[in-house]
mmCIF file of C-alpha atoms and ligand atoms in Angstrom:
data_model
loop_
_atom_site.group_PDB
_atom_site.id
_atom_site.type_symbol
_atom_site.label_atom_id
_atom_site.label_comp_id
_atom_site.label_asym_id
_atom_site.label_seq_id
_atom_site.Cartn_x
_atom_site.Cartn_y
_atom_site.Cartn_z
ATOM 1 C CA MET H 720 3.007 -51.241 101.974
ATOM 2 C CA PHE H 721 5.201 -53.897 103.676
ATOM 3 C CA LEU H 722 3.610 -54.549 107.066
ATOM 4 C CA ILE H 723 3.623 -58.365 107.194
ATOM 5 C CA GLU H 724 4.371 -60.100 110.465
ATOM 6 C CA THR H 725 7.571 -62.158 109.797
ATOM 7 C CA ARG H 726 7.803 -65.296 111.921
ATOM 8 C CA ILE H 727 11.152 -66.934 112.481
ATOM 9 C CA ILE H 728 10.966 -70.709 112.774
ATOM 10 C CA ARG H 729 13.835 -72.922 114.124
ATOM 11 C CA ALA H 730 14.777 -75.653 111.691
ATOM 12 C CA ASP H 731 14.188 -78.306 114.377
ATOM 13 C CA ASP H 732 10.627 -77.091 115.109
ATOM 14 C CA GLU H 733 8.686 -79.734 113.174
ATOM 15 C CA GLU H 734 5.281 -78.169 113.816
ATOM 16 C CA GLY H 735 6.524 -74.778 112.759
ATOM 17 C CA LEU H 736 7.985 -76.284 109.555
ATOM 18 C CA SER H 737 4.745 -77.936 108.701
ATOM 19 C CA LYS H 738 2.885 -74.656 109.170
ATOM 20 C CA ALA H 739 5.363 -72.781 107.001
ATOM 21 C CA ALA H 740 5.121 -75.463 104.278
ATOM 22 C CA GLN H 741 1.311 -75.187 104.250
ATOM 23 C CA ALA H 742 1.597 -71.394 104.109
ATOM 24 C CA LEU H 743 4.041 -71.810 101.214
ATOM 25 C CA LYS H 744 1.636 -73.987 99.322
ATOM 26 C CA ASN H 745 -1.151 -71.417 100.006
ATOM 27 C CA GLY H 746 0.641 -68.421 98.504
ATOM 28 C CA LYS H 747 2.809 -67.099 101.350
ATOM 29 C CA LEU H 748 6.532 -66.363 101.120
ATOM 30 C CA VAL H 749 8.926 -68.528 103.133
ATOM 31 C CA ALA H 750 12.716 -67.925 103.338
ATOM 32 C CA PHE H 751 14.683 -71.152 103.930
ATOM 33 C CA PRO H 752 18.301 -72.337 104.243
ATOM 34 C CA THR H 753 20.071 -74.155 101.436
ATOM 35 C CA GLU H 754 23.684 -75.288 101.292
ATOM 36 C CA THR H 755 24.567 -72.286 99.071
ATOM 37 C CA VAL H 756 22.580 -69.257 100.296
ATOM 38 C CA TYR H 757 19.117 -68.639 101.790
ATOM 39 C CA GLY H 758 16.255 -68.815 99.295
ATOM 40 C CA LEU H 759 12.953 -66.881 99.254
ATOM 41 C CA GLY H 760 10.399 -69.424 98.314
ATOM 42 C CA ALA H 761 6.912 -69.332 96.795
ATOM 43 C CA ASN H 762 4.697 -72.053 95.231
ATOM 44 C CA ALA H 763 6.074 -72.203 91.672
ATOM 45 C CA TYR H 764 2.580 -72.976 90.339
ATOM 46 C CA ASP H 765 1.028 -69.863 91.892
ATOM 47 C CA PRO H 766 1.782 -66.708 89.738
ATOM 48 C CA GLU H 767 0.364 -64.340 92.336
ATOM 49 C CA ALA H 768 2.670 -65.706 94.991
ATOM 50 C CA VAL H 769 5.655 -65.622 92.691
ATOM 51 C CA LYS H 770 4.855 -61.960 91.798
ATOM 52 C CA ARG H 771 5.108 -61.213 95.562
ATOM 53 C CA ILE H 772 8.749 -62.490 95.527
ATOM 54 C CA PHE H 773 9.644 -59.821 92.985
ATOM 55 C CA GLU H 774 7.885 -57.103 95.113
ATOM 56 C CA ALA H 775 9.418 -58.191 98.426
ATOM 57 C CA LYS H 776 12.959 -58.189 96.892
ATOM 58 C CA GLY H 777 12.509 -55.227 94.570
ATOM 59 C CA ARG H 778 13.709 -57.553 91.807
ATOM 60 C CA PRO H 779 13.371 -56.632 88.177
ATOM 61 C CA GLY H 780 10.672 -58.718 86.509
ATOM 62 C CA ASP H 781 12.895 -59.838 83.607
ATOM 63 C CA ASN H 782 15.160 -61.823 85.976
ATOM 64 C CA PRO H 783 13.883 -65.426 86.161
ATOM 65 C CA LEU H 784 13.842 -67.600 89.237
ATOM 66 C CA ILE H 785 15.226 -71.053 90.057
ATOM 67 C CA VAL H 786 12.627 -73.768 90.762
ATOM 68 C CA HIS H 787 13.624 -76.011 93.715
ATOM 69 C CA ILE H 788 12.518 -79.670 93.934
ATOM 70 C CA SER H 789 13.039 -82.340 96.557
ATOM 71 C CA ASP H 790 12.553 -85.333 94.244
ATOM 72 C CA LYS H 791 13.608 -86.051 90.659
ATOM 73 C CA GLY H 792 10.062 -87.285 90.118
ATOM 74 C CA GLN H 793 8.875 -83.653 90.124
ATOM 75 C CA LEU H 794 10.933 -82.933 86.904
ATOM 76 C CA LYS H 795 8.372 -84.490 84.576
ATOM 77 C CA ASP H 796 5.842 -81.841 85.672
ATOM 78 C CA ILE H 797 8.016 -78.847 84.962
ATOM 79 C CA VAL H 798 10.380 -79.672 81.984
ATOM 80 C CA LEU H 799 9.732 -81.073 78.533
ATOM 81 C CA GLU H 800 12.770 -83.311 78.389
ATOM 82 C CA VAL H 801 15.888 -84.320 80.291
ATOM 83 C CA PRO H 802 18.819 -84.580 77.876
ATOM 84 C CA GLU H 803 21.624 -87.166 78.403
ATOM 85 C CA ASN H 804 24.085 -84.642 79.820
ATOM 86 C CA ALA H 805 21.502 -83.290 82.258
ATOM 87 C CA ARG H 806 20.742 -86.807 83.454
ATOM 88 C CA LYS H 807 24.431 -87.570 84.138
ATOM 89 C CA LEU H 808 24.901 -84.305 85.962
ATOM 90 C CA MET H 809 21.899 -84.835 88.137
ATOM 91 C CA ASP H 810 22.986 -88.362 89.066
ATOM 92 C CA LYS H 811 26.425 -87.054 90.041
ATOM 93 C CA PHE H 812 25.627 -83.669 91.705
ATOM 94 C CA TRP H 813 22.009 -83.697 92.998
ATOM 95 C CA PRO H 814 21.201 -82.833 95.635
ATOM 96 C CA GLY H 815 23.811 -80.025 95.381
ATOM 97 C CA PRO H 816 24.795 -76.581 94.148
ATOM 98 C CA LEU H 817 24.077 -77.150 90.471
ATOM 99 C CA THR H 818 21.141 -75.503 88.668
ATOM 100 C CA LEU H 819 20.217 -76.892 85.307
ATOM 101 C CA VAL H 820 18.425 -74.838 82.632
ATOM 102 C CA LEU H 821 16.017 -77.035 80.731
ATOM 103 C CA LYS H 822 13.071 -76.586 78.353
ATOM 104 C CA LYS H 823 10.079 -75.694 80.448
ATOM 105 C CA SER H 824 6.574 -77.282 80.445
ATOM 106 C CA ASP H 825 3.370 -75.314 80.252
ATOM 107 C CA ALA H 826 2.769 -75.914 83.942
ATOM 108 C CA VAL H 827 5.455 -73.382 84.861
ATOM 109 C CA PRO H 828 3.959 -69.823 84.799
ATOM 110 C CA ASP H 829 5.695 -67.154 82.791
ATOM 111 C CA VAL H 830 6.364 -65.003 85.759
ATOM 112 C CA VAL H 831 8.709 -67.675 87.099
ATOM 113 C CA THR H 832 10.882 -67.764 83.928
ATOM 114 C CA ALA H 833 10.385 -64.084 82.975
ATOM 115 C CA GLY H 834 8.839 -65.346 79.747
ATOM 116 C CA LEU H 835 11.740 -67.616 78.724
ATOM 117 C CA ASP H 836 10.959 -71.015 77.250
ATOM 118 C CA THR H 837 13.459 -72.508 79.624
ATOM 119 C CA VAL H 838 13.265 -73.091 83.422
ATOM 120 C CA ALA H 839 16.179 -73.307 85.874
ATOM 121 C CA VAL H 840 15.887 -76.248 88.281
ATOM 122 C CA ARG H 841 17.856 -77.440 91.267
ATOM 123 C CA MET H 842 17.641 -79.879 94.199
ATOM 124 C CA PRO H 843 19.371 -78.261 97.185
ATOM 125 C CA ASP H 844 21.623 -80.361 99.430
ATOM 126 C CA ASN H 845 20.141 -79.259 102.757
ATOM 127 C CA ILE H 846 17.756 -81.394 104.774
ATOM 128 C CA VAL H 847 15.614 -78.492 105.969
ATOM 129 C CA ALA H 848 15.105 -77.212 102.418
ATOM 130 C CA LEU H 849 14.270 -80.732 101.118
ATOM 131 C CA ARG H 850 11.813 -81.340 103.993
ATOM 132 C CA LEU H 851 10.132 -77.979 103.425
ATOM 133 C CA ILE H 852 9.745 -78.625 99.703
ATOM 134 C CA GLU H 853 8.468 -82.111 100.313
ATOM 135 C CA LEU H 854 5.959 -81.010 103.043
ATOM 136 C CA SER H 855 4.576 -78.233 100.745
ATOM 137 C CA GLY H 856 3.947 -80.786 97.995
ATOM 138 C CA VAL H 857 4.814 -78.275 95.178
ATOM 139 C CA PRO H 858 8.013 -77.147 93.371
ATOM 140 C CA VAL H 859 9.317 -74.036 95.049
ATOM 141 C CA ALA H 860 10.473 -70.961 93.023
ATOM 142 C CA ALA H 861 13.172 -69.202 94.966
ATOM 143 C CA PRO H 862 15.753 -66.530 94.323
ATOM 144 C CA SER H 863 18.336 -65.668 96.957
ATOM 145 C CA ALA H 864 16.504 -64.124 100.002
ATOM 146 C CA ASN H 865 18.162 -60.697 99.899
ATOM 147 C CA LEU H 866 16.913 -57.307 98.726
ATOM 148 C CA SER H 867 17.792 -57.031 95.034
ATOM 149 C CA GLY H 868 21.422 -55.933 94.576
ATOM 150 C CA ARG H 869 22.570 -56.732 98.119
ATOM 151 C CA PRO H 870 24.979 -59.584 98.995
ATOM 152 C CA SER H 871 23.160 -62.921 99.168
ATOM 153 C CA PRO H 872 22.166 -64.027 102.713
ATOM 154 C CA THR H 873 24.130 -66.849 104.288
ATOM 155 C CA SER H 874 22.338 -66.756 107.660
ATOM 156 C CA ALA H 875 18.761 -66.227 108.889
ATOM 157 C CA MET H 876 19.951 -62.992 110.417
ATOM 158 C CA HIS H 877 20.935 -61.608 107.018
ATOM 159 C CA VAL H 878 17.509 -62.532 105.687
ATOM 160 C CA ALA H 879 15.761 -60.864 108.633
ATOM 161 C CA LYS H 880 17.759 -57.741 108.102
ATOM 162 C CA ASP H 881 16.649 -57.403 104.466
ATOM 163 C CA LEU H 882 13.103 -58.860 104.431
ATOM 164 C CA THR H 883 11.447 -58.396 107.871
ATOM 165 C CA GLY H 884 7.946 -57.009 107.326
ATOM 166 C CA ARG H 885 7.932 -58.197 103.711
ATOM 167 C CA ILE H 886 7.546 -61.996 104.015
ATOM 168 C CA GLU H 887 5.644 -64.430 106.248
ATOM 169 C CA TYR H 888 8.276 -66.893 107.407
ATOM 170 C CA ILE H 889 12.015 -67.289 107.816
ATOM 171 C CA ILE H 890 13.310 -70.794 108.702
ATOM 172 C CA ASP H 891 16.522 -70.497 110.675
ATOM 173 C CA GLY H 892 18.862 -73.332 109.686
ATOM 174 C CA GLY H 893 22.068 -71.746 110.735
ATOM 175 C CA SER H 894 24.877 -70.758 108.389
ATOM 176 C CA CYS H 895 25.056 -72.003 104.763
ATOM 177 C CA SER H 896 28.018 -74.278 104.196
ATOM 178 C CA VAL H 897 28.922 -73.401 100.548
ATOM 179 C CA GLY H 898 28.276 -69.663 100.848
ATOM 180 C CA VAL H 899 28.085 -68.694 97.144
ATOM 181 C CA GLU H 900 25.108 -69.427 94.863
ATOM 182 C CA SER H 901 24.755 -72.491 92.738
ATOM 183 C CA THR H 902 26.358 -72.911 89.352
ATOM 184 C CA VAL H 903 23.782 -72.142 86.624
ATOM 185 C CA LEU H 904 24.402 -74.490 83.644
ATOM 186 C CA ASP H 905 22.457 -74.400 80.357
ATOM 187 C CA VAL H 906 21.956 -78.021 79.258
ATOM 188 C CA THR H 907 19.564 -77.392 76.387
ATOM 189 C CA GLY H 908 22.315 -77.556 73.739
ATOM 190 C CA ASP H 909 24.933 -80.163 72.809
ATOM 191 C CA ILE H 910 27.677 -78.631 74.914
ATOM 192 C CA PRO H 911 26.727 -77.466 78.477
ATOM 193 C CA VAL H 912 27.330 -73.733 79.002
ATOM 194 C CA ILE H 913 28.065 -72.222 82.442
ATOM 195 C CA LEU H 914 25.911 -69.085 82.817
ATOM 196 C CA ARG H 915 26.977 -68.451 86.370
ATOM 197 C CA PRO H 916 29.968 -70.062 88.091
ATOM 198 C CA GLY H 917 29.177 -71.583 91.536
ATOM 199 C CA GLY H 918 29.541 -74.552 93.837
ATOM 200 C CA VAL H 919 29.874 -77.190 91.217
ATOM 201 C CA THR H 920 33.045 -76.158 89.340
ATOM 202 C CA TYR H 921 34.057 -76.010 85.670
ATOM 203 C CA GLU H 922 36.450 -78.883 86.287
ATOM 204 C CA MET H 923 33.754 -81.096 87.933
ATOM 205 C CA ILE H 924 31.312 -80.505 85.078
ATOM 206 C CA GLY H 925 34.064 -81.235 82.541
ATOM 207 C CA GLU H 926 34.773 -84.557 84.109
ATOM 208 C CA VAL H 927 31.111 -85.649 83.610
ATOM 209 C CA CYS H 928 30.355 -84.112 80.227
ATOM 210 C CA GLY H 929 33.747 -83.932 78.501
ATOM 211 C CA LYS H 930 33.205 -80.478 77.008
ATOM 212 C CA VAL H 931 31.901 -77.424 78.773
ATOM 213 C CA ASP H 932 31.734 -73.755 77.722
ATOM 214 C CA VAL H 933 31.681 -70.587 79.804
ATOM 215 C CA TYR H 934 29.243 -67.916 78.754
ATOM 216 C CA LYS H 935 30.580 -64.391 78.576
ATOM 217 C CA VAL H 936 28.169 -61.460 78.750
ATOM 218 C CA GLY H 937 28.546 -59.367 75.672
ATOM 219 C CA ALA H 938 30.650 -61.966 73.895
ATOM 220 C CA LYS H 939 28.335 -61.572 70.916
ATOM 221 C CA ALA H 940 27.394 -57.881 70.442
ATOM 222 C CA ALA H 941 23.687 -57.124 70.676
ATOM 223 C CA GLU H 942 22.955 -60.573 72.115
ATOM 224 C CA LYS H 943 20.638 -60.687 75.163
ATOM 225 C CA PRO H 944 22.423 -62.140 78.193
ATOM 226 C CA ARG H 945 21.510 -65.757 78.602
ATOM 227 C CA SER H 946 21.354 -65.627 82.340
ATOM 228 C CA PRO H 947 19.460 -62.389 82.675
ATOM 229 C CA GLY H 948 20.500 -61.911 86.327
ATOM 230 C CA MET H 949 24.108 -61.547 85.474
ATOM 231 C CA LYS H 950 23.653 -58.113 83.788
ATOM 232 C CA TYR H 951 22.749 -56.359 87.075
ATOM 233 C CA ARG H 952 25.133 -54.905 89.608
ATOM 234 C CA HIS H 953 24.973 -57.520 92.290
ATOM 235 C CA TYR H 954 26.285 -58.761 95.564
ATOM 236 C CA SER H 955 27.058 -55.209 96.559
ATOM 237 C CA PRO H 956 27.563 -53.804 99.991
ATOM 238 C CA GLU H 957 26.661 -50.124 100.360
ATOM 239 C CA ALA H 958 30.271 -48.972 100.304
ATOM 240 C CA ASP H 959 32.206 -48.982 97.053
ATOM 241 C CA VAL H 960 34.367 -52.000 96.497
ATOM 242 C CA ILE H 961 37.749 -51.740 94.757
ATOM 243 C CA LEU H 962 39.788 -54.805 93.843
ATOM 244 C CA VAL H 963 43.625 -54.756 93.962
ATOM 245 C CA GLU H 964 45.329 -57.403 91.853
ATOM 246 C CA GLY H 965 48.931 -58.380 91.396
ATOM 247 C CA GLU H 966 51.890 -59.899 93.077
ATOM 248 C CA ASN H 967 51.246 -60.409 96.795
ATOM 249 C CA ALA H 968 53.706 -57.917 98.369
ATOM 250 C CA ARG H 969 52.761 -55.199 95.916
ATOM 251 C CA VAL H 970 49.122 -55.730 96.574
ATOM 252 C CA VAL H 971 49.697 -55.226 100.290
ATOM 253 C CA ASP H 972 51.702 -52.061 99.630
ATOM 254 C CA GLU H 973 49.167 -50.635 97.262
ATOM 255 C CA ILE H 974 46.184 -51.319 99.571
ATOM 256 C CA ASN H 975 48.042 -49.643 102.471
ATOM 257 C CA LYS H 976 48.804 -46.656 100.231
ATOM 258 C CA GLN H 977 45.099 -46.432 99.178
ATOM 259 C CA VAL H 978 44.075 -46.700 102.859
ATOM 260 C CA SER H 979 46.292 -43.755 103.739
ATOM 261 C CA LEU H 980 44.860 -41.686 100.863
ATOM 262 C CA ALA H 981 41.316 -42.503 101.959
ATOM 263 C CA HIS H 982 42.184 -41.573 105.587
ATOM 264 C CA GLU H 983 43.310 -38.201 104.379
ATOM 265 C CA LYS H 984 39.755 -37.752 103.057
ATOM 266 C CA ASN H 985 38.383 -38.848 106.452
ATOM 267 C CA LEU H 986 36.922 -42.035 105.040
ATOM 268 C CA LYS H 987 36.344 -45.108 107.062
ATOM 269 C CA VAL H 988 38.123 -47.894 105.201
ATOM 270 C CA GLY H 989 37.595 -51.670 105.105
ATOM 271 C CA VAL H 990 40.012 -54.243 103.747
ATOM 272 C CA LEU H 991 38.997 -57.808 102.714
ATOM 273 C CA ALA H 992 42.115 -59.918 102.908
ATOM 274 C CA SER H 993 43.395 -63.418 103.045
ATOM 275 C CA GLU H 994 43.971 -64.722 106.559
ATOM 276 C CA GLU H 995 47.744 -64.876 105.736
ATOM 277 C CA ASN H 996 47.772 -61.068 104.942
ATOM 278 C CA ALA H 997 45.160 -59.710 107.287
ATOM 279 C CA GLY H 998 47.717 -58.647 109.929
ATOM 280 C CA LEU H 999 49.600 -56.442 107.432
ATOM 281 C CA TYR H 1000 46.888 -53.775 106.907
ATOM 282 C CA LYS H 1001 46.278 -50.528 108.767
ATOM 283 C CA ALA H 1002 42.645 -49.994 107.841
ATOM 284 C CA ASP H 1003 39.708 -49.300 110.164
ATOM 285 C CA VAL H 1004 38.169 -52.713 109.593
ATOM 286 C CA VAL H 1005 40.198 -55.652 108.321
ATOM 287 C CA LEU H 1006 38.224 -58.803 107.651
ATOM 288 C CA PRO H 1007 40.022 -62.086 106.967
ATOM 289 C CA ALA H 1008 37.993 -64.001 104.363
ATOM 290 C CA GLY H 1009 39.914 -67.209 104.937
ATOM 291 C CA SER H 1010 43.157 -68.846 103.902
ATOM 292 C CA ALA H 1011 44.301 -68.140 100.399
ATOM 293 C CA LYS H 1012 44.974 -71.897 100.214
ATOM 294 C CA ARG H 1013 41.332 -72.786 100.969
ATOM 295 C CA PRO H 1014 38.971 -71.176 98.454
ATOM 296 C CA GLU H 1015 36.031 -73.076 99.994
ATOM 297 C CA GLU H 1016 36.567 -71.171 103.246
ATOM 298 C CA ILE H 1017 36.669 -67.863 101.362
ATOM 299 C CA ALA H 1018 33.461 -68.728 99.553
ATOM 300 C CA SER H 1019 31.671 -69.598 102.807
ATOM 301 C CA ARG H 1020 32.574 -66.296 104.447
ATOM 302 C CA LEU H 1021 32.500 -63.839 101.517
ATOM 303 C CA PHE H 1022 28.971 -62.514 101.779
ATOM 304 C CA ASP H 1023 28.984 -62.321 105.584
ATOM 305 C CA CYS H 1024 32.196 -60.197 105.274
ATOM 306 C CA LEU H 1025 30.620 -57.832 102.681
ATOM 307 C CA ARG H 1026 27.544 -57.384 104.986
ATOM 308 C CA LYS H 1027 29.816 -56.843 108.036
ATOM 309 C CA PHE H 1028 31.437 -53.874 106.291
ATOM 310 C CA ASP H 1029 27.972 -52.362 105.956
ATOM 311 C CA ASP H 1030 27.090 -53.022 109.543
ATOM 312 C CA LEU H 1031 30.286 -51.249 110.533
ATOM 313 C CA LYS H 1032 29.516 -48.413 108.215
ATOM 314 C CA VAL H 1033 32.772 -48.264 106.242
ATOM 315 C CA ASP H 1034 32.807 -45.788 103.297
ATOM 316 C CA ILE H 1035 35.090 -47.725 101.064
ATOM 317 C CA ILE H 1036 36.351 -51.365 100.783
ATOM 318 C CA TYR H 1037 39.644 -52.488 99.282
ATOM 319 C CA SER H 1038 39.764 -56.179 98.472
ATOM 320 C CA GLU H 1039 42.546 -58.563 97.529
ATOM 321 C CA THR H 1040 41.831 -60.877 94.642
ATOM 322 C CA PHE H 1041 41.837 -64.648 95.242
ATOM 323 C CA GLY H 1042 42.882 -67.683 93.195
ATOM 324 C CA GLU H 1043 40.314 -68.752 90.593
ATOM 325 C CA LYS H 1044 40.851 -72.570 90.994
ATOM 326 C CA GLY H 1045 37.653 -74.578 91.793
ATOM 327 C CA ILE H 1046 35.093 -72.521 93.696
ATOM 328 C CA GLY H 1047 37.603 -69.583 93.562
ATOM 329 C CA ARG H 1048 36.122 -68.798 90.128
ATOM 330 C CA ALA H 1049 32.751 -68.215 91.738
ATOM 331 C CA VAL H 1050 34.303 -66.122 94.488
ATOM 332 C CA MET H 1051 35.997 -63.873 91.974
ATOM 333 C CA ASN H 1052 32.879 -63.650 89.842
ATOM 334 C CA ARG H 1053 30.935 -62.280 92.791
ATOM 335 C CA LEU H 1054 33.746 -59.922 93.878
ATOM 336 C CA LYS H 1055 34.068 -58.511 90.370
ATOM 337 C CA LYS H 1056 30.380 -57.846 90.319
ATOM 338 C CA ALA H 1057 30.443 -56.277 93.722
ATOM 339 C CA SER H 1058 33.183 -53.914 92.557
ATOM 340 C CA ALA H 1059 31.368 -53.133 89.257
ATOM 341 C CA GLY H 1060 34.648 -53.540 87.395
ATOM 342 C CA LYS H 1061 36.716 -51.178 89.660
ATOM 343 C CA ILE H 1062 40.145 -52.822 89.759
ATOM 344 C CA ILE H 1063 43.673 -51.594 90.376
ATOM 345 C CA LYS H 1064 46.394 -53.720 88.812
ATOM 346 C CA VAL H 1065 49.859 -53.503 90.376
HETATM 347 O O1 TXA S 2231 22.231 -71.205 95.040
HETATM 348 C C1 TXA S 2231 21.293 -70.681 94.445
HETATM 349 O O2 TXA S 2231 21.180 -70.803 93.227
HETATM 350 C C2 TXA S 2231 20.303 -69.803 95.249
HETATM 351 C C3 TXA S 2231 19.557 -70.731 96.137
HETATM 352 C C4 TXA S 2231 18.442 -70.019 96.881
HETATM 353 O O3 TXA S 2231 19.082 -71.862 95.443
HETATM 354 N N1 TXA S 2231 19.410 -69.127 94.352
HETATM 355 C C5 TXA S 2231 19.752 -68.047 93.565
HETATM 356 O O4 TXA S 2231 18.707 -67.473 92.868
HETATM 357 O O5 TXA S 2231 20.907 -67.661 93.546
HETATM 358 P P1 TXA S 2231 18.910 -66.090 92.172
HETATM 359 O O6 TXA S 2231 17.552 -65.813 91.680
HETATM 360 O O7 TXA S 2231 19.535 -65.104 93.062
HETATM 361 O O8 TXA S 2231 19.797 -66.373 90.865
HETATM 362 C C6 TXA S 2231 19.273 -67.177 89.853
HETATM 363 C C7 TXA S 2231 20.185 -66.953 88.574
HETATM 364 C C8 TXA S 2231 19.972 -65.602 87.966
HETATM 365 O O9 TXA S 2231 21.204 -65.182 87.523
HETATM 366 C C9 TXA S 2231 18.944 -65.924 86.848
HETATM 367 O O10 TXA S 2231 19.127 -64.907 85.811
HETATM 368 C C10 TXA S 2231 19.396 -67.283 86.427
HETATM 369 O O11 TXA S 2231 19.667 -67.943 87.598
HETATM 370 N N2 TXA S 2231 18.298 -68.014 85.735
HETATM 371 C C11 TXA S 2231 17.106 -68.375 86.286
HETATM 372 N N3 TXA S 2231 16.347 -68.978 85.381
HETATM 373 C C12 TXA S 2231 17.045 -68.975 84.201
HETATM 374 C C13 TXA S 2231 16.769 -69.411 82.818
HETATM 375 N N4 TXA S 2231 15.595 -70.019 82.554
HETATM 376 N N5 TXA S 2231 17.768 -69.276 81.930
HETATM 377 C C14 TXA S 2231 18.923 -68.713 82.322
HETATM 378 N N6 TXA S 2231 19.231 -68.232 83.523
HETATM 379 C C15 TXA S 2231 18.275 -68.336 84.469
HETATM 380 MG MG1 MG S 2232 20.415 -63.537 93.885
#
């Protein structure tokens, strides 16, 4: 079923980029770099092309896509109104890792928004992405360019691994600088609500809007999740991920104890650690995610580490937890999802 020839284009290949942009406009699928993670783009006005995104990723049809624009002028075509808070946030954070949920116009097909009356919009802070969208001349619907459920891709190689044979183009723009997906913020009500934490932090939004809420799945029983994607197991490597949380020295002891137990069962064990602690573990594969003092560094390496564990075929992964300040909140959100709630508290 998936026998498409996938072409990889270098980001500095102007002619290649133009071709990919034309193909994108004409219904083909093009993966492209953004500052957060790679996106898998289709013409947002072309329902057939957008349907192909869901097929290529194996994504459930009830999980809506983000529409990417290169110019604020495109907003009037896809949303009904831009409330005051949204305007202020765009001025401050676009282009950048902030997705705004707004009331959609009729021009946006239902398949993009999974039938919701809102549409998520963002302007990525990446010159290759902006150029591709501009050259295509249309808004670009794009989820992260991974197979559904896998860690998001932060390099063209990650995309190629998941989607070769399923999509027409991959634009290689190197590694993504932020490394975790954008913040999804619902700005349709009086107080903005964070549906997914990401590159633009709670603190940063608070400074602009005064008040900001954080949406908790299942906070109100029987309520449908507002960001449908958050209900799925996500960001998961093939191995089970188990988080170990507590005071630093106890965490190190506990992980080493768990590693020994796993070794008795002949399992190959991975540990995801801060750079400061990495030398203290006796596992088969120890990956330093970055300094505990620099959450941005951990964010930028997180998905690459999770994918490396798979490449090295570990059976089980123990991970430290990291501070939730700033982008650390997004890091921990993704790690908790990857672990599907498996956490040892010491
Ligand atoms: O950084 C990012 O946001 C990347 C890059 C490629 O832009 N994209 C990305 O897309 O992470 P995706 O599809 O993996 O995640 C989109 C999230 C999902 O959780 C989805 O449910 C939510 O945004 N979403 C999309 N449209 C929505 C809407 N109208 N209302 C609420 N949530 C929405
Ligand atoms: Mg995704």
